[in-house]
Amino acid sequence: MKLGRREFIKLSATATAVTAFAGLGFNMQPSTAKARLLKTHWAKETTSICAFCSVGCGLLVHTDTSGSGRVINIEGDPEHPINEGSLCAKGAALAQTLENENRITTVKYRAPNTDQWVDAPWSWALQRIAQRVKEARDETFEESNGDGQVVNRTEGIAHIGSAEIDNEENWCLQAIMRSFGLVYIEHQARI
Amino acid sequence: MDGKGFFIDLTRCTACRGCQVACKQWHNHPAEDTRNWGSFQNPPDLSYVTYKLVRMEEYVENGQVKDWLFFPDQCRHCIQPPCKMVGDMDDERAILQDFDTGAVLFTERTNNLFFDEILASCPYDIPRLDEATNLQGKCDMCFDRVINDKLPACVLVCPTGAMNFGDLDEMRQMADERLEVVKEEFPNAVLGDPNALRVIVLFHREPTRFHHAAVASLHGPGRFTRKQAFAKMFGNRKALI
């Protein structure tokens, strides 16, 4: 069929008319999608509390049960009275604090007077931290202050926490830092 | 049953971007390279790995910023999806519409389709192409969650109640009721194409102020491509193309 300008306009008009009246008669193709299994279907579900701020939103954490035990998904807990399932952008991205290829998983050590970071083994790093804490504490520990009151503290060490550690980890840190006699226990959010 | 639907109440959106992140998190989508391009709207546009994006526009009048408009953009899951109409001409299994929920789903066969045609058919500027695989992607209504009786990730995460999800008739009723309330403060408030879509958005100002493709009707008639017109006229017989 030769499609000149006149025929084209006619055809377009027909098309418009058909479109106008055929709106409801659109031929529904068989279009049922297959049911899909949730990625969390076989996962273990545990509740937790978001680490980021003091609102304390409840979380559902889904972990792999096939061996690795890694986190598959973290989402808001609909049954938690604080947030009823909702989260902010940071909370929604919480799984990234655990499962992200950009995470640093080795100890980075920069020796004094260099600008180079080198990978150090964990065993060496932990040993060295313990040694330095012991030295600093021994040097600065004071049992009493100027007025003779018992204080049992050290002002030679400070501790900075992270916003990405959860309630239970914070408890352990707090307990160990207090037992050392630290008074300057700080959190990233106030820096 | 009418299937499922969303109601997005823009008067309640604070642009926290929880929905945008929750969408990435559920779909295991990677981050994108972002930079400061003069707006908090980041990444700047939807992409194959960004199904949900909070668009941010300043409402300027007489040189003064009157309002900052937030619009969580996503596929509207049209009740009669033009992308499927066009896609079916080339491959009927590339774009599916679920019978129960009405979700419009792009499958791994979308690489059999012509992206330019699919994009042109969408009145809301939604589908995006993955250059590497030639696959097309967009919001899938968290179909896997919905058929397992869970809310879509973006709706579950929303702290303000801007994002709502449920049976379509309930969402329509909710939208109508909320519109009445919002109109007292914003007389120009409208629902975006509420009878054609499963995602009903309540715009408290003129929709084009939020995004140029916020509602379809503003483009005027004539948005049908020739291929779409033929698809409607003759059904899906490839011989006629």
mmCIF file of C-alpha atoms in Angstrom, chain A residues 3 8 11 14-15 18-19 22-24 26-40 45 60 62 72-76 78 84-89 92-93 95-96, chain B residues 16-18 21-22 25-28 79-81 84-85 88 92 95-99 105 140 143-145 147-148 150 156-160 224 226 229-236:
data_model
loop_
_atom_site.group_PDB
_atom_site.id
_atom_site.type_symbol
_atom_site.label_atom_id
_atom_site.label_comp_id
_atom_site.label_asym_id
_atom_site.label_seq_id
_atom_site.Cartn_x
_atom_site.Cartn_y
_atom_site.Cartn_z
ATOM 1 C CA LEU A 3 1.247 5.693 1.953
ATOM 2 C CA PHE A 8 -1.287 8.929 6.282
ATOM 3 C CA LEU A 11 -4.830 6.492 8.869
ATOM 4 C CA THR A 14 -8.558 6.301 12.204
ATOM 5 C CA ALA A 15 -5.894 5.361 14.680
ATOM 6 C CA VAL A 18 -9.810 3.534 17.394
ATOM 7 C CA THR A 19 -7.615 4.539 20.284
ATOM 8 C CA ALA A 22 -10.817 0.878 22.106
ATOM 9 C CA GLY A 23 -9.432 1.986 25.433
ATOM 10 C CA LEU A 24 -11.356 -0.583 27.422
ATOM 11 C CA PHE A 26 -7.407 -3.636 25.027
ATOM 12 C CA ASN A 27 -6.505 -7.228 24.449
ATOM 13 C CA MET A 28 -4.993 -8.481 27.670
ATOM 14 C CA GLN A 29 -2.254 -10.875 26.769
ATOM 15 C CA PRO A 30 -1.643 -13.759 29.130
ATOM 16 C CA SER A 31 0.656 -11.937 31.465
ATOM 17 C CA THR A 32 0.795 -13.668 34.783
ATOM 18 C CA ALA A 33 4.177 -13.536 36.386
ATOM 19 C CA LYS A 34 5.596 -16.459 38.271
ATOM 20 C CA ALA A 35 5.600 -16.403 42.037
ATOM 21 C CA ARG A 36 9.033 -15.710 43.387
ATOM 22 C CA LEU A 37 10.682 -16.861 46.573
ATOM 23 C CA LEU A 38 11.801 -14.124 48.917
ATOM 24 C CA LYS A 39 15.531 -13.756 49.227
ATOM 25 C CA THR A 40 14.982 -13.983 52.965
ATOM 26 C CA GLU A 45 15.429 -13.757 61.435
ATOM 27 C CA LEU A 60 14.770 -7.414 61.548
ATOM 28 C CA HIS A 62 18.099 -11.778 58.107
ATOM 29 C CA ILE A 72 21.307 -10.992 53.703
ATOM 30 C CA ASN A 73 18.959 -8.183 54.571
ATOM 31 C CA ILE A 74 18.158 -5.677 57.307
ATOM 32 C CA GLU A 75 14.811 -3.924 57.422
ATOM 33 C CA GLY A 76 12.574 -2.171 59.938
ATOM 34 C CA PRO A 78 6.953 -3.723 61.869
ATOM 35 C CA GLU A 84 6.687 0.311 63.407
ATOM 36 C CA GLY A 85 8.797 -0.841 60.471
ATOM 37 C CA SER A 86 10.036 2.487 59.218
ATOM 38 C CA LEU A 87 13.659 3.607 59.028
ATOM 39 C CA CYS A 88 15.590 6.636 57.815
ATOM 40 C CA ALA A 89 18.033 6.508 54.925
ATOM 41 C CA ALA A 92 17.795 1.494 55.691
ATOM 42 C CA ALA A 93 21.416 1.180 54.570
ATOM 43 C CA ALA A 95 23.358 -3.802 56.057
ATOM 44 C CA GLN A 96 26.093 -1.914 54.220
ATOM 45 C CA CYS B 16 14.801 11.662 53.979
ATOM 46 C CA ARG B 17 15.417 9.272 51.068
ATOM 47 C CA GLY B 18 14.702 6.236 53.193
ATOM 48 C CA VAL B 21 17.943 3.550 50.011
ATOM 49 C CA ALA B 22 15.556 0.777 51.075
ATOM 50 C CA GLN B 25 19.008 -2.406 49.763
ATOM 51 C CA TRP B 26 16.222 -4.856 48.956
ATOM 52 C CA HIS B 27 17.220 -5.201 45.302
ATOM 53 C CA ASN B 28 20.941 -5.478 46.124
ATOM 54 C CA ILE B 79 -3.425 -0.027 34.652
ATOM 55 C CA GLN B 80 -2.958 -0.265 30.876
ATOM 56 C CA PRO B 81 0.798 0.045 30.551
ATOM 57 C CA LYS B 84 3.845 -3.358 27.601
ATOM 58 C CA MET B 85 1.730 -2.498 24.575
ATOM 59 C CA ASP B 88 4.548 -6.946 23.147
ATOM 60 C CA GLU B 92 5.305 -10.748 24.615
ATOM 61 C CA ILE B 95 7.238 -7.008 29.891
ATOM 62 C CA LEU B 96 4.675 -8.762 32.050
ATOM 63 C CA GLN B 97 1.696 -7.544 33.961
ATOM 64 C CA ASP B 98 0.795 -9.616 36.968
ATOM 65 C CA PHE B 99 -2.855 -10.564 36.999
ATOM 66 C CA LEU B 105 7.392 -6.225 35.456
ATOM 67 C CA ASP B 140 9.008 -3.911 40.168
ATOM 68 C CA PHE B 143 6.707 -8.041 43.514
ATOM 69 C CA ASP B 144 8.420 -10.810 45.484
ATOM 70 C CA ARG B 145 7.582 -9.069 48.767
ATOM 71 C CA ILE B 147 3.042 -11.740 46.801
ATOM 72 C CA ASN B 148 4.479 -12.889 50.122
ATOM 73 C CA LYS B 150 4.948 -7.957 52.806
ATOM 74 C CA LEU B 156 7.686 -0.219 54.882
ATOM 75 C CA VAL B 157 10.606 2.128 55.443
ATOM 76 C CA CYS B 158 8.729 5.429 55.139
ATOM 77 C CA PRO B 159 8.730 7.154 58.554
ATOM 78 C CA THR B 160 6.239 9.913 57.740
ATOM 79 C CA PHE B 224 1.030 7.758 21.240
ATOM 80 C CA ARG B 226 2.788 5.131 15.611
ATOM 81 C CA ALA B 229 -1.393 3.189 17.714
ATOM 82 C CA PHE B 230 -0.944 0.162 15.493
ATOM 83 C CA ALA B 231 -0.693 -2.064 18.534
ATOM 84 C CA LYS B 232 -4.051 -0.824 19.720
ATOM 85 C CA MET B 233 -5.685 -1.049 16.313
ATOM 86 C CA PHE B 234 -4.578 -4.463 15.222
ATOM 87 C CA GLY B 235 -3.625 -6.311 18.365
ATOM 88 C CA ASN B 236 -0.154 -7.665 18.595
#
